[in-house]
Tab-separated table of C-alpha atoms in Angstrom:
chain	number	residue	atom	x	y	z
A	16	MET	CA	125.235	135.572	73.679
A	17	SER	CA	122.131	134.247	75.095
A	18	ARG	CA	122.927	130.637	74.012
A	19	LEU	CA	126.629	130.460	75.493
A	20	SER	CA	127.106	128.224	78.194
A	21	LEU	CA	129.881	127.911	80.741
A	22	ASN	CA	131.105	124.026	81.312
A	23	GLN	CA	132.305	124.099	84.867
A	24	TRP	CA	135.434	122.122	84.296
A	25	THR	CA	136.545	125.163	81.963
A	26	THR	CA	137.334	126.976	85.027
A	27	ARG	CA	137.995	124.111	86.917
A	28	ARG	CA	139.346	125.438	90.054
A	29	TRP	CA	136.312	127.573	90.381
A	30	SER	CA	133.738	126.159	92.858
A	31	VAL	CA	130.146	126.290	92.065
A	32	PRO	CA	129.335	129.436	93.833
A	33	ASP	CA	132.438	130.912	92.307
A	34	ALA	CA	131.306	129.805	88.527
A	35	VAL	CA	127.886	130.817	89.262
A	36	ASP	CA	128.828	134.273	89.974
A	37	GLY	CA	131.490	134.215	87.209
A	38	CYS	CA	128.153	133.723	84.952
A	39	ARG	CA	126.387	136.296	86.530
A	40	ARG	CA	129.363	138.923	86.368
A	41	HIS	CA	129.955	137.903	82.556
A	42	GLY	CA	126.207	137.685	81.605
A	43	ILE	CA	126.431	134.164	80.895
A	44	GLU	CA	122.892	132.914	81.160
A	45	ALA	CA	123.781	128.928	81.399
A	46	ILE	CA	126.220	126.583	83.098
A	47	GLY	CA	127.198	122.901	82.685
A	48	LEU	CA	127.754	121.615	86.141
A	49	TRP	CA	129.626	118.508	87.416
A	50	ARG	CA	128.579	116.110	89.854
A	51	GLU	CA	131.726	116.290	92.213
A	52	PRO	CA	131.853	119.808	92.655
A	53	VAL	CA	127.994	119.834	93.044
A	54	ALA	CA	128.523	117.062	95.773
A	55	GLU	CA	131.070	119.351	97.512
A	56	HIS	CA	128.749	122.565	97.900
A	57	GLY	CA	125.536	120.267	98.170
A	58	LEU	CA	123.023	119.368	95.739
A	59	ALA	CA	120.312	121.299	97.047
A	60	ALA	CA	122.217	124.229	97.958
A	61	THR	CA	123.500	124.273	94.195
A	62	ALA	CA	119.965	123.833	92.831
A	63	LYS	CA	118.860	126.924	94.869
A	64	LEU	CA	122.053	128.916	94.289
A	65	VAL	CA	121.831	128.525	90.313
A	66	ARG	CA	118.030	129.234	90.377
A	67	ASP	CA	118.234	132.221	92.604
A	68	ALA	CA	121.111	133.306	89.576
A	69	GLY	CA	118.569	132.848	87.021
A	70	LEU	CA	121.037	130.456	85.159
A	71	ARG	CA	119.937	127.464	83.141
A	72	VAL	CA	121.788	123.833	83.784
A	73	SER	CA	122.692	123.017	80.073
A	74	SER	CA	123.785	119.585	81.140
A	75	LEU	CA	125.210	117.544	84.350
A	76	CYS	CA	128.549	116.029	83.823
A	77	ARG	CA	128.717	112.920	83.967
A	78	GLY	CA	126.739	109.645	84.414
A	79	GLY	CA	128.117	106.393	82.824
A	80	PHE	CA	130.939	104.079	82.810
A	81	LEU	CA	128.649	101.152	82.376
A	82	THR	CA	131.106	98.669	80.707
A	83	GLY	CA	132.123	96.889	83.680
A	84	GLY	CA	128.754	95.856	84.053
A	85	SER	CA	128.183	97.816	87.390
A	86	GLY	CA	127.283	101.221	88.224
A	87	LEU	CA	123.571	101.295	87.635
A	88	GLU	CA	123.025	102.585	91.542
A	89	ASP	CA	125.691	105.492	90.770
A	90	ASN	CA	123.862	106.348	87.564
A	91	ARG	CA	120.450	106.502	88.946
A	92	ARG	CA	121.772	108.660	91.687
A	93	ALA	CA	123.244	111.007	88.860
A	94	ILE	CA	119.403	110.883	87.436
A	95	ASP	CA	118.031	112.093	90.534
A	96	GLU	CA	120.517	115.037	90.804
A	97	ALA	CA	119.932	115.876	87.293
A	98	ALA	CA	116.148	116.232	88.043
A	99	GLU	CA	117.050	118.119	91.216
A	100	LEU	CA	119.250	120.763	89.259
A	101	ASP	CA	116.267	120.667	86.508
A	102	ALA	CA	119.629	120.091	84.059
A	103	ALA	CA	118.812	119.996	80.295
A	104	CYS	CA	120.382	116.391	79.827
A	105	LEU	CA	122.579	114.026	82.167
A	106	VAL	CA	125.848	113.318	79.878
A	107	LEU	CA	126.659	109.729	79.551
A	108	VAL	CA	130.710	108.814	78.986
A	109	VAL	CA	129.840	104.984	78.471
A	110	GLY	CA	133.291	103.518	79.627
A	111	GLY	CA	136.244	101.821	78.201
A	112	LEU	CA	137.287	98.250	78.013
A	113	PRO	CA	136.658	96.605	81.506
A	114	GLY	CA	139.522	96.742	83.548
A	115	VAL	CA	141.126	99.303	81.773
A	116	VAL	CA	141.854	102.018	84.391
A	117	PRO	CA	142.488	105.651	82.922
A	118	GLY	CA	146.268	106.891	83.495
A	119	GLU	CA	147.210	103.114	84.771
A	120	PRO	CA	149.319	100.551	83.671
A	121	LEU	CA	147.302	97.291	81.911
A	122	GLY	CA	146.512	94.627	84.749
A	123	ASP	CA	145.399	90.879	84.340
A	124	GLY	CA	141.947	91.527	84.439
A	125	VAL	CA	141.502	93.547	81.126
A	126	SER	CA	138.952	92.355	78.664
A	127	ARG	CA	139.690	93.067	75.024
A	128	ASP	CA	136.551	92.470	73.803
A	129	LEU	CA	135.115	95.428	72.423
A	130	LYS	CA	131.817	94.252	70.940
A	131	ALA	CA	130.991	92.678	74.574
A	132	ALA	CA	131.279	95.978	76.350
A	133	ARG	CA	129.276	97.777	73.665
A	134	ALA	CA	126.658	95.317	74.604
A	135	ARG	CA	126.934	96.253	78.101
A	136	VAL	CA	126.313	99.922	77.486
A	137	ALA	CA	123.079	98.736	75.514
A	138	GLU	CA	121.920	96.752	78.523
A	139	ALA	CA	122.414	99.375	80.865
A	140	LEU	CA	120.240	101.984	78.932
A	141	GLU	CA	117.389	99.375	78.802
A	142	GLU	CA	117.710	99.833	82.851
A	143	LEU	CA	118.544	103.846	83.252
A	144	ALA	CA	116.038	104.988	80.331
A	145	PRO	CA	112.843	104.362	81.848
A	146	TYR	CA	114.149	105.189	85.197
A	147	ALA	CA	115.286	108.749	83.847
A	148	ALA	CA	111.835	109.398	81.785
A	149	GLU	CA	110.094	108.971	85.029
A	150	ARG	CA	112.048	111.749	86.515
A	151	GLY	CA	112.093	113.796	83.346
A	152	VAL	CA	115.724	113.673	82.653
A	153	ARG	CA	117.089	113.067	79.192
A	154	LEU	CA	120.063	110.947	78.861
A	155	ALA	CA	123.080	112.238	76.326
A	156	LEU	CA	125.307	109.270	75.103
A	157	GLU	CA	128.555	111.486	74.521
A	158	PRO	CA	130.821	109.617	71.460
A	159	LEU	CA	134.523	110.541	72.686
A	160	HIS	CA	137.387	110.403	70.225
A	161	PRO	CA	138.679	106.987	69.255
A	162	MET	CA	142.186	107.727	71.277
A	163	TYR	CA	139.733	107.460	74.328
A	164	CYS	CA	137.975	104.551	73.361
A	165	ALA	CA	140.147	101.890	75.668
A	166	ASP	CA	139.641	103.903	78.911
A	167	ARG	CA	136.790	105.950	78.524
A	168	ALA	CA	134.138	105.448	75.825
A	169	VAL	CA	133.721	102.467	73.680
A	170	LEU	CA	131.502	104.942	71.834
A	171	SER	CA	133.625	106.959	69.266
A	172	THR	CA	131.543	108.033	66.763
A	173	LEU	CA	127.891	109.961	66.374
A	174	LYS	CA	126.478	106.894	64.228
A	175	GLN	CA	127.668	104.563	66.878
A	176	ALA	CA	125.967	106.781	69.684
A	177	LEU	CA	122.757	107.243	67.500
A	178	ASP	CA	122.356	103.536	66.860
A	179	LEU	CA	122.919	102.744	70.687
A	180	ALA	CA	120.070	105.506	71.347
A	181	SER	CA	117.571	104.494	68.617
A	182	PRO	CA	115.600	101.711	70.332
A	183	HIS	CA	114.770	104.556	72.968
A	184	PRO	CA	112.222	107.455	72.705
A	185	ALA	CA	114.191	110.357	71.110
A	186	ASP	CA	113.036	112.484	74.475
A	187	GLN	CA	114.789	109.806	76.928
A	188	VAL	CA	117.861	109.144	75.066
A	189	GLY	CA	119.885	111.557	72.950
A	190	VAL	CA	123.451	112.730	71.761
A	191	VAL	CA	126.104	115.096	72.602
A	192	VAL	CA	127.677	116.679	69.614
A	193	ASP	CA	130.903	117.608	70.856
A	194	THR	CA	133.391	119.405	68.402
A	195	PHE	CA	136.912	118.114	69.864
A	196	HIS	CA	135.550	114.409	69.671
A	197	ILE	CA	133.715	114.396	65.941
A	198	TRP	CA	135.143	116.709	63.793
A	199	TRP	CA	137.546	114.216	62.417
A	200	ASP	CA	134.784	111.703	61.478
A	201	PRO	CA	134.190	111.618	57.550
A	202	GLU	CA	130.797	110.721	58.202
A	203	VAL	CA	129.792	113.522	60.746
A	204	TYR	CA	127.575	115.803	58.706
A	205	ASP	CA	125.375	112.567	57.461
A	206	GLN	CA	124.959	111.794	61.197
A	207	ILE	CA	124.542	115.163	62.675
A	208	ALA	CA	121.804	115.243	60.018
A	209	ARG	CA	120.621	111.804	61.162
A	210	ALA	CA	120.635	113.206	64.884
A	211	GLY	CA	118.290	116.110	63.614
A	212	ALA	CA	115.973	114.234	61.930
A	213	GLU	CA	115.669	111.695	65.201
A	214	GLY	CA	115.519	114.568	67.395
A	215	ARG	CA	118.503	113.612	69.142
A	216	VAL	CA	120.566	116.663	69.310
A	217	ALA	CA	120.534	116.707	73.555
A	218	SER	CA	123.943	118.868	73.619
A	219	TYR	CA	126.210	120.953	71.403
A	220	GLN	CA	129.407	121.271	73.211
A	221	VAL	CA	132.303	123.334	71.711
A	222	CYS	CA	136.342	123.713	72.258
A	223	ASP	CA	139.261	123.368	69.653
A	224	GLN	CA	141.932	120.468	69.593
A	225	LEU	CA	145.435	121.257	70.419
A	226	HIS	CA	148.302	120.377	67.823
A	227	PRO	CA	150.422	118.928	68.765
A	228	LEU	CA	148.644	117.089	71.530
A	229	PRO	CA	150.261	117.398	74.911
A	230	GLN	CA	151.657	113.929	76.664
A	231	ASP	CA	148.254	113.766	78.423
A	232	VAL	CA	145.769	113.517	75.558
A	233	LEU	CA	143.019	114.138	77.814
A	234	LEU	CA	144.237	117.855	78.137
A	235	GLY	CA	144.168	118.184	74.557
A	236	ARG	CA	141.689	120.706	74.345
A	237	ALA	CA	141.999	124.280	73.616
A	238	MET	CA	139.914	127.315	73.388
A	239	MET	CA	137.933	127.669	69.978
A	240	GLY	CA	140.555	129.337	67.451
A	241	ASP	CA	143.775	128.033	69.299
A	242	GLY	CA	143.610	124.813	67.341
A	243	VAL	CA	142.758	123.013	64.045
A	244	ILE	CA	139.044	122.701	63.905
A	245	GLY	CA	136.867	124.319	61.592
A	246	PHE	CA	133.779	125.579	63.618
A	247	THR	CA	131.651	127.127	60.815
A	248	PRO	CA	130.398	124.115	58.968
A	249	LEU	CA	130.308	121.988	62.241
A	250	THR	CA	127.907	124.744	64.033
A	251	GLU	CA	125.865	125.381	60.658
A	252	ALA	CA	125.102	121.597	60.572
A	253	VAL	CA	124.011	121.539	64.234
A	254	THR	CA	121.773	124.736	63.511
A	255	ALA	CA	120.233	123.076	60.492
A	256	THR	CA	119.151	120.122	62.779
A	257	GLY	CA	116.900	122.814	64.503
A	258	TYR	CA	118.747	122.449	67.781
A	259	ASP	CA	118.285	125.683	69.677
A	260	GLY	CA	119.487	125.085	73.007
A	261	ASP	CA	122.430	126.100	74.792
A	262	ILE	CA	126.122	125.695	73.416
A	263	GLU	CA	128.545	124.731	76.267
A	264	VAL	CA	132.428	125.665	76.231
A	265	GLU	CA	134.049	122.834	77.920
A	266	ILE	CA	137.942	122.747	77.822
A	267	PHE	CA	140.284	120.346	79.549
A	268	ASN	CA	143.505	122.411	79.330
A	269	ALA	CA	146.085	122.596	81.845
A	270	ASP	CA	147.241	126.331	80.879
A	271	VAL	CA	143.485	127.339	80.884
A	272	TRP	CA	142.721	125.787	84.087
A	273	ALA	CA	145.712	127.818	85.584
A	274	ALA	CA	145.035	131.157	84.160
A	275	ASP	CA	142.751	133.814	85.543
A	276	PRO	CA	139.368	132.488	85.530
A	277	ASP	CA	137.724	136.008	84.580
A	278	THR	CA	140.155	136.362	81.655
A	279	VAL	CA	139.363	132.711	80.503
A	280	LEU	CA	135.703	133.709	80.653
A	281	ALA	CA	136.212	136.869	78.671
A	282	THR	CA	138.392	135.081	75.871
A	283	MET	CA	135.333	132.383	75.720
A	284	LYS	CA	133.028	134.994	74.819
A	285	GLU	CA	134.913	136.790	72.365
A	286	ARG	CA	135.747	133.512	70.287
A	287	PHE	CA	132.155	132.614	70.627
A	288	THR	CA	131.137	135.765	69.236
A	289	THR	CA	133.517	135.480	66.267
A	290	LEU	CA	133.735	131.822	65.550
A	291	ILE	CA	130.346	130.375	66.698
A	292	ALA	CA	127.659	132.814	66.736
A	293	PRO	CA	127.881	133.959	63.115
A	294	ALA	CA	127.010	130.409	61.688
A	295	LEU	CA	123.994	130.208	64.232
A	296	ALA	CA	122.202	132.482	62.235
């Protein structure tokens, strides 16, 4: 239980003070924060609140959206925020095809050049990795399920994320292993082992995948045990890499968001204990 972290989006309607207080009351020692609610509460105020509560910041979500060839200034701000919060990493969702906007119809300015979009991410990392290193922040590339390739992340596999990270020191650029996004990949265990050998596992995030998926596939995540993912082999593989950091539960799900957050945390702890913790030994 000491490694369990609440990703703030799991209890989305909680403010930063609510989420921090919820972690304290439920004995959860770490929290994954999101930039928008942090900005609403205030960066310095959030850093003090988390510090005074004795919590670790397992990650800050999110930077990225680099494929349009812009966004470097916002990502530098995100890096500065992660440094202020002493976050273990800044999660980067790299962005989809230029001109594709999540949830909106395709317009006239859409690029279908996937190779070029990925190249833009590599170019942006050349700028951002040294800036992050100067501030003691580790960037964490998060591959997303291929259904999000067009609008959110042109990185779909751990291999792609590791290949993109490889030109940079491992303490500057790592990867996120998120069960929802990578469980389907036939190469996932080889790539988790590779990430361990290269020292690049920056974050382990867990949740399940609903079946059937909802109409809005962004909300297709579920509490562990309520979907189709087998957590034991994935957790054993991550454990075998030597990763001993926090394990975040990050869920995008309308029913979970509508539920009593205290009930969500109680369920989260029970599922972590039964489905995740046994594989950590």
